[in-house]
Amino acid sequence: MQDTEFRGLARIRRLRPVRISTWSRDRTGKSPSGKPPRSTDLLIASYNIHKAVGRDRRFDPARIVDVIDEIGADIIALQEADQRFGERAGLLDLEALKRRTGLIAAPVQGRGHGWHGNVVLFRPGIVTATREIVLPGVEPRGALIVDLSLPRGDVRIIGAHLGLLRHSRSRQIETLIGAAKPTDGRPVFLMGDFNEWRVGRRSALQGLAPKFGPLQAAIPSFPARFPLLALDRIVAYPADLVASVELHDSPLARIASDHLPIKAQVHLLSEDRSPH
């Protein structure tokens, strides 16, 4: 399939609000800068579930739900949550996940749970818009933008799974930056499997600097058994919204997928920050 078939942005669709009414506890931790974190508002996470196939080669979606429950995030972006080919059907029981965790999936078109395997789960809040993006590159890749109205403010969540080729990743970052900035000044959280293990000037993620960060919060998350590569990232705009980033490393997470989840404590507007 030609590279040009994957370029550009997919259509924007407006959705009816989706409401739920639960709220999770705050988390605390160490900030990447070494400074004590300010009080945080949300716990967000990213998890490549590897099509629910664990390191033992077993297809077991129930284990993935258990790990998501362990994380306890208010918002989580999943990657590889749909079959890659054919009808791209979803691989999780979203109703069971909702009963277990209180998280629901932002709606998308098609029969899968997400867009190119990207799913955004949240609690509580109202989905005001979604945007499905086709990312440029040789492989079929995409990103899902979800605008949420939460009790503590409005946010934009972008779940993405970038390509295996460095040149493609650089172009995909450019596409995401062009699509990421909202017109109403709400904060943006970009997360997912970026497939980029390089740091510094050679990294394709340098295109996110200086507005998105913290790029230095590179935590090895792959492979799950013995993490060596920081393929999974959570960054924000403005960058100082992220108070801390850490690995979710549990015995179950080490077997349920080939990636370990990462999670970040984030805060929204505070007294010393005005809307950008």
PDB file of C-alpha atoms in Angstrom:
ATOM      1  CA  MET A   1       0.000   0.000   0.000  1.00  0.00           C
ATOM      2  CA  GLN A   2       1.354   3.410  -0.937  1.00  0.00           C
ATOM      3  CA  ASP A   3       2.727   5.713   1.747  1.00  0.00           C
ATOM      4  CA  THR A   4       0.495   8.551   0.559  1.00  0.00           C
ATOM      5  CA  GLU A   5      -2.578   6.571   1.521  1.00  0.00           C
ATOM      6  CA  PHE A   6      -1.691   7.056   5.180  1.00  0.00           C
ATOM      7  CA  ARG A   7      -1.060  10.801   5.123  1.00  0.00           C
ATOM      8  CA  GLY A   8      -3.172  13.568   6.579  1.00  0.00           C
ATOM      9  CA  LEU A   9      -5.901  13.754   9.166  1.00  0.00           C
ATOM     10  CA  ALA A  10      -9.068  11.756   9.310  1.00  0.00           C
ATOM     11  CA  ARG A  11     -12.440  13.407   9.686  1.00  0.00           C
ATOM     12  CA  ILE A  12     -13.476  15.110  12.920  1.00  0.00           C
ATOM     13  CA  ARG A  13     -16.733  13.983  14.449  1.00  0.00           C
ATOM     14  CA  ARG A  14     -18.757  15.489  17.223  1.00  0.00           C
ATOM     15  CA  LEU A  15     -20.240  13.081  19.719  1.00  0.00           C
ATOM     16  CA  ARG A  16     -23.055  13.160  22.207  1.00  0.00           C
ATOM     17  CA  PRO A  17     -21.689  13.494  25.759  1.00  0.00           C
ATOM     18  CA  VAL A  18     -20.818  10.310  27.614  1.00  0.00           C
ATOM     19  CA  ARG A  19     -21.191  10.617  31.396  1.00  0.00           C
ATOM     20  CA  ILE A  20     -20.026   8.684  34.409  1.00  0.00           C
ATOM     21  CA  SER A  21     -19.775   9.803  38.007  1.00  0.00           C
ATOM     22  CA  THR A  22     -16.923   8.104  39.876  1.00  0.00           C
ATOM     23  CA  TRP A  23     -13.599   9.625  40.911  1.00  0.00           C
ATOM     24  CA  SER A  24     -10.368   8.011  42.039  1.00  0.00           C
ATOM     25  CA  ARG A  25      -7.908   9.034  44.717  1.00  0.00           C
ATOM     26  CA  ASP A  26      -4.906  11.281  44.092  1.00  0.00           C
ATOM     27  CA  ARG A  27      -1.400   9.867  43.943  1.00  0.00           C
ATOM     28  CA  THR A  28       1.903  11.403  45.022  1.00  0.00           C
ATOM     29  CA  GLY A  29       5.493  10.825  43.998  1.00  0.00           C
ATOM     30  CA  LYS A  30       8.818  12.304  42.992  1.00  0.00           C
ATOM     31  CA  SER A  31       8.927  14.805  40.141  1.00  0.00           C
ATOM     32  CA  PRO A  32      11.388  14.325  37.242  1.00  0.00           C
ATOM     33  CA  SER A  33      13.101  17.587  38.199  1.00  0.00           C
ATOM     34  CA  GLY A  34      13.783  16.332  41.726  1.00  0.00           C
ATOM     35  CA  LYS A  35      11.532  18.995  43.258  1.00  0.00           C
ATOM     36  CA  PRO A  36       8.681  17.938  45.562  1.00  0.00           C
ATOM     37  CA  PRO A  37       5.546  17.629  43.416  1.00  0.00           C
ATOM     38  CA  ARG A  38       2.656  19.944  43.931  1.00  0.00           C
ATOM     39  CA  SER A  39      -0.721  18.473  44.804  1.00  0.00           C
ATOM     40  CA  THR A  40      -1.855  16.400  41.839  1.00  0.00           C
ATOM     41  CA  ASP A  41      -5.267  16.086  40.275  1.00  0.00           C
ATOM     42  CA  LEU A  42      -5.135  13.062  38.020  1.00  0.00           C
ATOM     43  CA  LEU A  43      -3.348   9.784  37.519  1.00  0.00           C
ATOM     44  CA  ILE A  44      -2.956   8.992  33.821  1.00  0.00           C
ATOM     45  CA  ALA A  45      -1.345   5.943  32.253  1.00  0.00           C
ATOM     46  CA  SER A  46      -0.322   4.299  28.988  1.00  0.00           C
ATOM     47  CA  TYR A  47      -0.251   0.556  28.293  1.00  0.00           C
ATOM     48  CA  ASN A  48       0.549  -1.449  25.171  1.00  0.00           C
ATOM     49  CA  ILE A  49      -1.462  -4.611  25.827  1.00  0.00           C
ATOM     50  CA  HIS A  50       0.086  -6.600  22.931  1.00  0.00           C
ATOM     51  CA  LYS A  51      -3.319  -7.767  21.694  1.00  0.00           C
ATOM     52  CA  ALA A  52      -3.877  -9.356  25.143  1.00  0.00           C
ATOM     53  CA  VAL A  53      -1.193 -11.978  24.438  1.00  0.00           C
ATOM     54  CA  GLY A  54       1.170 -12.398  27.366  1.00  0.00           C
ATOM     55  CA  ARG A  55       4.786 -13.416  27.573  1.00  0.00           C
ATOM     56  CA  ASP A  56       3.561 -16.980  28.048  1.00  0.00           C
ATOM     57  CA  ARG A  57       1.903 -16.674  24.574  1.00  0.00           C
ATOM     58  CA  ARG A  58      -1.549 -17.015  26.119  1.00  0.00           C
ATOM     59  CA  PHE A  59      -4.393 -14.828  24.869  1.00  0.00           C
ATOM     60  CA  ASP A  60      -5.923 -13.678  28.153  1.00  0.00           C
ATOM     61  CA  PRO A  61      -7.860 -10.386  28.096  1.00  0.00           C
ATOM     62  CA  ALA A  62      -8.945 -10.902  31.723  1.00  0.00           C
ATOM     63  CA  ARG A  63      -5.317 -10.464  32.832  1.00  0.00           C
ATOM     64  CA  ILE A  64      -5.164  -7.138  31.026  1.00  0.00           C
ATOM     65  CA  VAL A  65      -8.278  -5.972  32.881  1.00  0.00           C
ATOM     66  CA  ASP A  66      -6.656  -7.058  36.147  1.00  0.00           C
ATOM     67  CA  VAL A  67      -3.535  -5.004  35.382  1.00  0.00           C
ATOM     68  CA  ILE A  68      -5.633  -1.964  34.438  1.00  0.00           C
ATOM     69  CA  ASP A  69      -7.437  -2.351  37.755  1.00  0.00           C
ATOM     70  CA  GLU A  70      -4.077  -2.508  39.563  1.00  0.00           C
ATOM     71  CA  ILE A  71      -2.975   0.774  37.982  1.00  0.00           C
ATOM     72  CA  GLY A  72      -6.058   2.627  39.198  1.00  0.00           C
ATOM     73  CA  ALA A  73      -5.696   5.438  36.661  1.00  0.00           C
ATOM     74  CA  ASP A  74      -8.314   8.103  35.991  1.00  0.00           C
ATOM     75  CA  ILE A  75      -7.347   8.112  32.285  1.00  0.00           C
ATOM     76  CA  ILE A  76      -5.447   5.412  30.437  1.00  0.00           C
ATOM     77  CA  ALA A  77      -4.455   5.083  26.781  1.00  0.00           C
ATOM     78  CA  LEU A  78      -4.176   1.547  25.440  1.00  0.00           C
ATOM     79  CA  GLN A  79      -2.333   0.412  22.330  1.00  0.00           C
ATOM     80  CA  GLU A  80      -2.874  -2.814  20.329  1.00  0.00           C
ATOM     81  CA  ALA A  81      -6.359  -3.219  21.803  1.00  0.00           C
ATOM     82  CA  ASP A  82      -7.871  -4.341  18.445  1.00  0.00           C
ATOM     83  CA  GLN A  83      -7.047  -7.005  15.917  1.00  0.00           C
ATOM     84  CA  ARG A  84      -4.689  -5.517  13.371  1.00  0.00           C
ATOM     85  CA  PHE A  85      -6.255  -6.982  10.248  1.00  0.00           C
ATOM     86  CA  GLY A  86      -9.700  -7.870   8.930  1.00  0.00           C
ATOM     87  CA  GLU A  87     -12.543  -6.267  10.839  1.00  0.00           C
ATOM     88  CA  ARG A  88     -10.090  -5.085  13.522  1.00  0.00           C
ATOM     89  CA  ALA A  89     -12.434  -6.302  16.233  1.00  0.00           C
ATOM     90  CA  GLY A  90     -11.842  -5.246  19.832  1.00  0.00           C
ATOM     91  CA  LEU A  91     -10.051  -7.724  22.077  1.00  0.00           C
ATOM     92  CA  LEU A  92     -11.346  -6.706  25.506  1.00  0.00           C
ATOM     93  CA  ASP A  93     -14.712  -7.021  27.223  1.00  0.00           C
ATOM     94  CA  LEU A  94     -15.394  -3.319  27.738  1.00  0.00           C
ATOM     95  CA  GLU A  95     -18.487  -3.942  29.829  1.00  0.00           C
ATOM     96  CA  ALA A  96     -16.566  -6.198  32.197  1.00  0.00           C
ATOM     97  CA  LEU A  97     -13.774  -3.626  32.328  1.00  0.00           C
ATOM     98  CA  LYS A  98     -16.281  -0.900  33.204  1.00  0.00           C
ATOM     99  CA  ARG A  99     -17.828  -2.977  35.987  1.00  0.00           C
ATOM    100  CA  ARG A 100     -14.404  -3.799  37.396  1.00  0.00           C
ATOM    101  CA  THR A 101     -12.661  -0.432  37.109  1.00  0.00           C
ATOM    102  CA  GLY A 102     -15.268   2.244  36.391  1.00  0.00           C
ATOM    103  CA  LEU A 103     -13.400   3.149  33.203  1.00  0.00           C
ATOM    104  CA  ILE A 104     -15.222   3.551  29.897  1.00  0.00           C
ATOM    105  CA  ALA A 105     -13.864   3.846  26.366  1.00  0.00           C
ATOM    106  CA  ALA A 106     -14.196   7.001  24.308  1.00  0.00           C
ATOM    107  CA  PRO A 107     -16.429   6.081  21.330  1.00  0.00           C
ATOM    108  CA  VAL A 108     -14.965   5.615  17.858  1.00  0.00           C
ATOM    109  CA  GLN A 109     -16.294   4.495  14.497  1.00  0.00           C
ATOM    110  CA  GLY A 110     -15.927   0.904  13.354  1.00  0.00           C
ATOM    111  CA  ARG A 111     -16.172  -2.437  15.091  1.00  0.00           C
ATOM    112  CA  GLY A 112     -13.009  -2.164  17.138  1.00  0.00           C
ATOM    113  CA  HIS A 113     -12.569  -0.630  20.546  1.00  0.00           C
ATOM    114  CA  GLY A 114     -10.343   2.106  19.182  1.00  0.00           C
ATOM    115  CA  TRP A 115      -8.583   3.606  16.189  1.00  0.00           C
ATOM    116  CA  HIS A 116      -5.628   1.635  14.829  1.00  0.00           C
ATOM    117  CA  GLY A 117      -5.686  -0.164  18.179  1.00  0.00           C
ATOM    118  CA  ASN A 118      -5.585   3.056  20.233  1.00  0.00           C
ATOM    119  CA  VAL A 119      -8.185   3.283  23.007  1.00  0.00           C
ATOM    120  CA  VAL A 120      -8.726   6.052  25.560  1.00  0.00           C
ATOM    121  CA  LEU A 121     -10.410   4.997  28.811  1.00  0.00           C
ATOM    122  CA  PHE A 122     -11.529   7.565  31.357  1.00  0.00           C
ATOM    123  CA  ARG A 123     -13.457   8.341  34.529  1.00  0.00           C
ATOM    124  CA  PRO A 124     -15.260  10.545  35.254  1.00  0.00           C
ATOM    125  CA  GLY A 125     -16.133  13.063  32.580  1.00  0.00           C
ATOM    126  CA  ILE A 126     -17.875  13.968  29.362  1.00  0.00           C
ATOM    127  CA  VAL A 127     -16.517  13.302  25.891  1.00  0.00           C
ATOM    128  CA  THR A 128     -17.086  16.483  23.902  1.00  0.00           C
ATOM    129  CA  ALA A 129     -15.216  15.496  20.721  1.00  0.00           C
ATOM    130  CA  THR A 130     -12.982  12.871  19.187  1.00  0.00           C
ATOM    131  CA  ARG A 131     -10.628  13.062  16.251  1.00  0.00           C
ATOM    132  CA  GLU A 132      -9.169  10.082  14.448  1.00  0.00           C
ATOM    133  CA  ILE A 133      -5.796  10.689  12.823  1.00  0.00           C
ATOM    134  CA  VAL A 134      -4.042   8.650  10.166  1.00  0.00           C
ATOM    135  CA  LEU A 135      -0.306   8.971  10.724  1.00  0.00           C
ATOM    136  CA  PRO A 136       2.108   9.099   7.753  1.00  0.00           C
ATOM    137  CA  GLY A 137       4.505   6.245   7.149  1.00  0.00           C
ATOM    138  CA  VAL A 138       4.931   2.863   5.514  1.00  0.00           C
ATOM    139  CA  GLU A 139       2.989   1.003   8.210  1.00  0.00           C
ATOM    140  CA  PRO A 140      -0.674   1.684   8.972  1.00  0.00           C
ATOM    141  CA  ARG A 141      -0.513   3.776  12.141  1.00  0.00           C
ATOM    142  CA  GLY A 142      -2.908   6.155  13.840  1.00  0.00           C
ATOM    143  CA  ALA A 143      -3.681   8.324  16.845  1.00  0.00           C
ATOM    144  CA  LEU A 144      -6.866   9.125  18.715  1.00  0.00           C
ATOM    145  CA  ILE A 145      -7.594  12.595  20.108  1.00  0.00           C
ATOM    146  CA  VAL A 146     -10.258  12.842  22.797  1.00  0.00           C
ATOM    147  CA  ASP A 147     -11.477  16.095  24.351  1.00  0.00           C
ATOM    148  CA  LEU A 148     -12.781  15.538  27.874  1.00  0.00           C
ATOM    149  CA  SER A 149     -14.602  17.782  30.308  1.00  0.00           C
ATOM    150  CA  LEU A 150     -13.647  16.628  33.794  1.00  0.00           C
ATOM    151  CA  PRO A 151     -14.758  17.850  37.225  1.00  0.00           C
ATOM    152  CA  ARG A 152     -11.399  19.598  37.624  1.00  0.00           C
ATOM    153  CA  GLY A 153     -11.078  21.024  34.137  1.00  0.00           C
ATOM    154  CA  ASP A 154     -11.030  20.336  30.421  1.00  0.00           C
ATOM    155  CA  VAL A 155      -8.228  18.247  28.912  1.00  0.00           C
ATOM    156  CA  ARG A 156      -7.196  16.867  25.558  1.00  0.00           C
ATOM    157  CA  ILE A 157      -5.910  13.280  25.539  1.00  0.00           C
ATOM    158  CA  ILE A 158      -3.945  11.911  22.577  1.00  0.00           C
ATOM    159  CA  GLY A 159      -3.276   8.185  22.444  1.00  0.00           C
ATOM    160  CA  ALA A 160      -0.784   7.160  19.766  1.00  0.00           C
ATOM    161  CA  HIS A 161       1.243   4.220  18.528  1.00  0.00           C
ATOM    162  CA  LEU A 162       4.164   5.357  16.383  1.00  0.00           C
ATOM    163  CA  GLY A 163       5.930   3.384  13.682  1.00  0.00           C
ATOM    164  CA  LEU A 164       9.024   1.212  13.735  1.00  0.00           C
ATOM    165  CA  LEU A 165      10.988   3.393  11.281  1.00  0.00           C
ATOM    166  CA  ARG A 166      12.735   6.489  12.611  1.00  0.00           C
ATOM    167  CA  HIS A 167      11.903   8.585   9.536  1.00  0.00           C
ATOM    168  CA  SER A 168       8.243   7.675   9.907  1.00  0.00           C
ATOM    169  CA  ARG A 169       8.281   8.563  13.599  1.00  0.00           C
ATOM    170  CA  SER A 170       9.676  12.017  12.842  1.00  0.00           C
ATOM    171  CA  ARG A 171       6.883  12.686  10.340  1.00  0.00           C
ATOM    172  CA  GLN A 172       4.303  11.277  12.722  1.00  0.00           C
ATOM    173  CA  ILE A 173       5.474  13.618  15.474  1.00  0.00           C
ATOM    174  CA  GLU A 174       5.067  16.558  13.095  1.00  0.00           C
ATOM    175  CA  THR A 175       1.518  15.443  12.306  1.00  0.00           C
ATOM    176  CA  LEU A 176       0.665  15.089  15.990  1.00  0.00           C
ATOM    177  CA  ILE A 177       2.028  18.517  16.850  1.00  0.00           C
ATOM    178  CA  GLY A 178      -0.044  20.052  14.070  1.00  0.00           C
ATOM    179  CA  ALA A 179      -3.183  18.376  15.390  1.00  0.00           C
ATOM    180  CA  ALA A 180      -2.543  18.570  19.115  1.00  0.00           C
ATOM    181  CA  LYS A 181      -2.962  22.223  20.043  1.00  0.00           C
ATOM    182  CA  PRO A 182      -6.536  23.095  21.015  1.00  0.00           C
ATOM    183  CA  THR A 183      -8.133  26.453  20.344  1.00  0.00           C
ATOM    184  CA  ASP A 184      -9.481  26.881  23.870  1.00  0.00           C
ATOM    185  CA  GLY A 185      -6.189  26.625  25.780  1.00  0.00           C
ATOM    186  CA  ARG A 186      -6.928  23.324  27.503  1.00  0.00           C
ATOM    187  CA  PRO A 187      -3.895  21.226  28.519  1.00  0.00           C
ATOM    188  CA  VAL A 188      -2.806  18.373  26.267  1.00  0.00           C
ATOM    189  CA  PHE A 189      -1.513  14.955  27.321  1.00  0.00           C
ATOM    190  CA  LEU A 190       0.169  12.883  24.626  1.00  0.00           C
ATOM    191  CA  MET A 191       0.912   9.267  25.501  1.00  0.00           C
ATOM    192  CA  GLY A 192       1.465   5.884  23.986  1.00  0.00           C
ATOM    193  CA  ASP A 193       3.999   3.508  22.531  1.00  0.00           C
ATOM    194  CA  PHE A 194       6.362   5.830  20.674  1.00  0.00           C
ATOM    195  CA  ASN A 195       8.750   3.031  19.592  1.00  0.00           C
ATOM    196  CA  GLU A 196      11.686   5.390  20.207  1.00  0.00           C
ATOM    197  CA  TRP A 197      14.497   4.209  22.457  1.00  0.00           C
ATOM    198  CA  ARG A 198      16.979   6.920  21.541  1.00  0.00           C
ATOM    199  CA  VAL A 199      17.498   9.969  23.724  1.00  0.00           C
ATOM    200  CA  GLY A 200      19.112  13.308  22.988  1.00  0.00           C
ATOM    201  CA  ARG A 201      19.605  14.799  19.542  1.00  0.00           C
ATOM    202  CA  ARG A 202      19.221  11.481  17.708  1.00  0.00           C
ATOM    203  CA  SER A 203      15.755  10.867  19.076  1.00  0.00           C
ATOM    204  CA  ALA A 204      12.758  11.420  16.792  1.00  0.00           C
ATOM    205  CA  LEU A 205      10.967  12.767  19.866  1.00  0.00           C
ATOM    206  CA  GLN A 206      13.092  15.902  19.844  1.00  0.00           C
ATOM    207  CA  GLY A 207      10.417  17.334  17.563  1.00  0.00           C
ATOM    208  CA  LEU A 208       8.216  17.567  20.670  1.00  0.00           C
ATOM    209  CA  ALA A 209      10.607  19.956  22.401  1.00  0.00           C
ATOM    210  CA  PRO A 210      10.453  22.549  23.818  1.00  0.00           C
ATOM    211  CA  LYS A 211       6.681  22.683  24.396  1.00  0.00           C
ATOM    212  CA  PHE A 212       5.987  19.051  25.246  1.00  0.00           C
ATOM    213  CA  GLY A 213       7.725  17.322  28.083  1.00  0.00           C
ATOM    214  CA  PRO A 214       9.262  16.043  30.191  1.00  0.00           C
ATOM    215  CA  LEU A 215      11.261  14.260  27.469  1.00  0.00           C
ATOM    216  CA  GLN A 216      13.924  13.385  30.036  1.00  0.00           C
ATOM    217  CA  ALA A 217      11.441  11.176  31.907  1.00  0.00           C
ATOM    218  CA  ALA A 218      12.438   8.128  29.852  1.00  0.00           C
ATOM    219  CA  ILE A 219      11.625   5.013  31.865  1.00  0.00           C
ATOM    220  CA  PRO A 220      12.448   1.595  30.366  1.00  0.00           C
ATOM    221  CA  SER A 221       9.200  -0.329  29.872  1.00  0.00           C
ATOM    222  CA  PHE A 222      10.143  -2.968  27.278  1.00  0.00           C
ATOM    223  CA  PRO A 223      10.520  -5.907  27.352  1.00  0.00           C
ATOM    224  CA  ALA A 224       8.312  -6.563  30.351  1.00  0.00           C
ATOM    225  CA  ARG A 225      10.481  -9.309  31.802  1.00  0.00           C
ATOM    226  CA  PHE A 226      13.598  -7.145  31.981  1.00  0.00           C
ATOM    227  CA  PRO A 227      12.849  -3.579  30.805  1.00  0.00           C
ATOM    228  CA  LEU A 228      15.700  -1.994  28.849  1.00  0.00           C
ATOM    229  CA  LEU A 229      14.050   0.354  26.320  1.00  0.00           C
ATOM    230  CA  ALA A 230      11.915   3.413  27.077  1.00  0.00           C
ATOM    231  CA  LEU A 231       9.418   2.889  24.262  1.00  0.00           C
ATOM    232  CA  ASP A 232       6.361   4.157  26.173  1.00  0.00           C
ATOM    233  CA  ARG A 233       6.008   7.839  27.046  1.00  0.00           C
ATOM    234  CA  ILE A 234       3.678  10.357  28.657  1.00  0.00           C
ATOM    235  CA  VAL A 235       4.289  14.015  27.815  1.00  0.00           C
ATOM    236  CA  ALA A 236       2.230  17.157  28.271  1.00  0.00           C
ATOM    237  CA  TYR A 237       1.705  20.665  26.996  1.00  0.00           C
ATOM    238  CA  PRO A 238       2.504  22.747  28.996  1.00  0.00           C
ATOM    239  CA  ALA A 239       5.349  20.485  30.083  1.00  0.00           C
ATOM    240  CA  ASP A 240       5.173  21.306  33.795  1.00  0.00           C
ATOM    241  CA  LEU A 241       1.783  19.625  34.118  1.00  0.00           C
ATOM    242  CA  VAL A 242       3.577  16.311  34.698  1.00  0.00           C
ATOM    243  CA  ALA A 243       4.597  15.958  38.331  1.00  0.00           C
ATOM    244  CA  SER A 244       6.079  12.452  38.055  1.00  0.00           C
ATOM    245  CA  VAL A 245       6.326   9.470  35.726  1.00  0.00           C
ATOM    246  CA  GLU A 246       6.891   5.920  36.909  1.00  0.00           C
ATOM    247  CA  LEU A 247       6.651   2.297  35.860  1.00  0.00           C
ATOM    248  CA  HIS A 248       3.799   0.051  36.947  1.00  0.00           C
ATOM    249  CA  ASP A 249       5.824  -3.046  37.698  1.00  0.00           C
ATOM    250  CA  SER A 250       3.829  -5.875  39.241  1.00  0.00           C
ATOM    251  CA  PRO A 251       4.146  -9.673  38.892  1.00  0.00           C
ATOM    252  CA  LEU A 252       0.960  -9.768  36.817  1.00  0.00           C
ATOM    253  CA  ALA A 253       2.030  -6.871  34.573  1.00  0.00           C
ATOM    254  CA  ARG A 254       5.294  -8.688  33.845  1.00  0.00           C
ATOM    255  CA  ILE A 255       3.446 -11.636  32.319  1.00  0.00           C
ATOM    256  CA  ALA A 256       0.255 -10.090  30.835  1.00  0.00           C
ATOM    257  CA  SER A 257       1.953  -8.197  27.966  1.00  0.00           C
ATOM    258  CA  ASP A 258       5.383  -7.632  26.464  1.00  0.00           C
ATOM    259  CA  HIS A 259       5.267  -3.984  27.654  1.00  0.00           C
ATOM    260  CA  LEU A 260       4.947  -2.715  31.212  1.00  0.00           C
ATOM    261  CA  PRO A 261       2.498   0.158  31.784  1.00  0.00           C
ATOM    262  CA  ILE A 262       3.732   3.609  32.709  1.00  0.00           C
ATOM    263  CA  LYS A 263       1.804   6.147  34.768  1.00  0.00           C
ATOM    264  CA  ALA A 264       2.094   9.843  35.537  1.00  0.00           C
ATOM    265  CA  GLN A 265       0.781  12.132  38.232  1.00  0.00           C
ATOM    266  CA  VAL A 266      -0.429  15.325  36.602  1.00  0.00           C
ATOM    267  CA  HIS A 267      -2.041  18.550  37.704  1.00  0.00           C
ATOM    268  CA  LEU A 268      -4.255  20.951  35.839  1.00  0.00           C
ATOM    269  CA  LEU A 269      -4.499  24.703  36.354  1.00  0.00           C
ATOM    270  CA  SER A 270      -3.092  25.951  39.647  1.00  0.00           C
ATOM    271  CA  GLU A 271      -2.872  29.390  41.233  1.00  0.00           C
ATOM    272  CA  ASP A 272       0.495  30.092  39.626  1.00  0.00           C
ATOM    273  CA  ARG A 273      -0.504  29.135  36.085  1.00  0.00           C
ATOM    274  CA  SER A 274      -2.803  30.901  33.690  1.00  0.00           C
ATOM    275  CA  PRO A 275      -4.297  29.298  30.567  1.00  0.00           C
ATOM    276  CA  HIS A 276      -1.791  29.131  27.657  1.00  0.00           C
TER     277      HIS A 276
END
